Amino acid sequence: MKYKKEIKNLGHSFKYAGTGVWSSFKSERNMKIHVFVMCLVILFGIILKINLREWITCIILFAIVIAGELFNTAIETTVDMISLEKSPQAKLAKDISAGAVLILAIASAIIGLIIFIPKFIALF
């Protein structure tokens, strides 16, 4: 009987996690941008026939950037909930979490350019 309850709880966990991802996508402009860029990379990856190692790299980077944006959203939401008035500490926490996502996105873009620029050059 305990096993069925654990499976049910696991199912709820996935449902709640999916709700969190979907809520972030609906409410956060930057999440929409990250997903749009991810779709472009997937499209170009298919067109340019990137290899397995390059796909794995892209998928890991997608996960890192999307997870970073989810952490950022969670931090910003928590800060807004706790700090009802504007405060320098609240702003700093939000700015730092946004900065972390920026660093992840820049590093991912650089790695993406390393993967894709030679493929574009090879077309011409």
Coordinates of C-alpha atoms in Angstrom, one line a residue:
M1 CA 0.0 0.0 0.0
K2 CA 2.9 2.4 0.8
Y3 CA 4.3 1.8 -2.7
K4 CA 1.1 3.1 -4.4
K5 CA 1.2 6.2 -2.2
E6 CA 4.8 6.9 -3.1
I7 CA 3.9 6.6 -6.8
K8 CA 1.0 9.0 -6.3
N9 CA 3.2 11.5 -4.5
L10 CA 5.8 11.2 -7.3
G11 CA 3.1 11.9 -9.8
H12 CA 2.1 15.0 -7.9
S13 CA 5.7 16.1 -7.7
F14 CA 6.0 16.0 -11.5
K15 CA 2.7 17.8 -11.9
Y16 CA 3.8 20.6 -9.5
A17 CA 7.1 20.9 -11.3
G18 CA 5.4 21.1 -14.7
T19 CA 3.1 23.8 -13.3
G20 CA 6.1 25.8 -12.1
V21 CA 7.8 25.6 -15.5
W22 CA 4.5 26.5 -17.3
S23 CA 3.8 29.4 -14.9
S24 CA 7.3 30.8 -15.5
F25 CA 6.9 30.6 -19.2
K26 CA 3.5 32.4 -19.1
S27 CA 4.6 35.1 -16.8
E28 CA 8.3 35.8 -17.5
R29 CA 9.4 37.6 -20.7
N30 CA 13.0 36.3 -20.4
M31 CA 11.7 32.7 -20.2
K32 CA 9.9 33.2 -23.5
I33 CA 13.1 34.5 -25.0
H34 CA 15.2 31.6 -23.8
V35 CA 12.6 29.1 -25.2
F36 CA 12.5 31.0 -28.5
V37 CA 16.3 30.9 -28.8
M38 CA 16.3 27.2 -27.8
C39 CA 13.8 26.5 -30.7
L40 CA 16.0 28.4 -33.1
V41 CA 19.1 26.4 -32.0
I42 CA 17.1 23.2 -32.5
L43 CA 16.0 24.3 -35.9
F44 CA 19.5 25.3 -37.0
G45 CA 20.9 22.1 -35.4
I46 CA 18.6 20.0 -37.6
I47 CA 19.3 22.1 -40.7
L48 CA 23.1 22.1 -40.2
K49 CA 23.2 18.5 -39.0
I50 CA 25.2 19.0 -35.8
N51 CA 26.7 15.8 -34.4
L52 CA 25.7 13.9 -31.3
R53 CA 28.3 15.6 -29.0
E54 CA 27.1 19.0 -30.2
W55 CA 23.5 18.0 -29.5
I56 CA 24.4 16.8 -26.1
T57 CA 26.2 20.1 -25.4
C58 CA 23.2 22.1 -26.6
I59 CA 20.7 20.1 -24.5
I60 CA 22.9 20.6 -21.4
L61 CA 23.1 24.3 -22.1
F62 CA 19.3 24.5 -22.7
A63 CA 18.7 22.9 -19.3
I64 CA 21.2 25.1 -17.5
V65 CA 19.8 28.3 -18.8
I66 CA 16.1 27.3 -18.4
A67 CA 16.9 26.1 -14.8
G68 CA 18.8 29.3 -14.1
E69 CA 15.8 31.3 -15.2
L70 CA 13.5 29.2 -13.0
F71 CA 15.8 29.8 -10.0
N72 CA 15.8 33.5 -10.8
T73 CA 12.0 33.6 -11.0
A74 CA 11.7 31.7 -7.7
I75 CA 14.2 34.1 -6.0
E76 CA 12.4 37.2 -7.4
T77 CA 9.0 35.9 -6.4
T78 CA 10.2 35.1 -2.8
V79 CA 11.9 38.5 -2.4
D80 CA 8.7 40.2 -3.6
M81 CA 6.7 38.2 -1.2
I82 CA 8.9 38.8 1.8
S83 CA 9.9 42.4 1.1
L84 CA 6.7 44.4 0.8
E85 CA 8.6 47.7 0.5
K86 CA 11.5 48.5 -1.8
S87 CA 14.8 47.9 -0.1
P88 CA 18.4 47.9 -1.3
Q89 CA 18.9 44.3 -0.1
A90 CA 15.8 43.1 -2.0
K91 CA 17.0 44.8 -5.2
L92 CA 20.5 43.4 -4.7
A93 CA 19.2 39.8 -4.3
K94 CA 17.1 40.2 -7.5
D95 CA 19.8 41.8 -9.5
I96 CA 22.3 39.1 -8.5
S97 CA 20.0 36.3 -9.5
A98 CA 19.3 38.0 -12.8
G99 CA 23.0 38.5 -13.3
A100 CA 23.6 34.8 -12.8
V101 CA 21.2 34.0 -15.6
L102 CA 22.9 36.6 -17.8
I103 CA 26.2 34.9 -17.2
L104 CA 24.7 31.5 -18.1
A105 CA 23.1 32.9 -21.2
I106 CA 26.2 34.6 -22.4
A107 CA 28.4 31.5 -21.8
S108 CA 25.8 29.4 -23.7
A109 CA 25.7 31.8 -26.6
I110 CA 29.5 31.7 -26.9
I111 CA 29.5 27.9 -26.9
G112 CA 26.7 28.0 -29.4
L113 CA 28.7 30.3 -31.6
I114 CA 31.7 27.9 -31.4
I115 CA 29.4 25.1 -32.5
F116 CA 27.5 26.9 -35.2
I117 CA 29.9 29.4 -36.9
P118 CA 32.1 26.8 -38.5
K119 CA 28.9 25.1 -39.8
F120 CA 27.7 28.4 -41.3
I121 CA 31.1 29.1 -42.8
A122 CA 31.1 25.6 -44.4
L123 CA 27.9 26.5 -46.3
F124 CA 29.7 29.3 -48.2

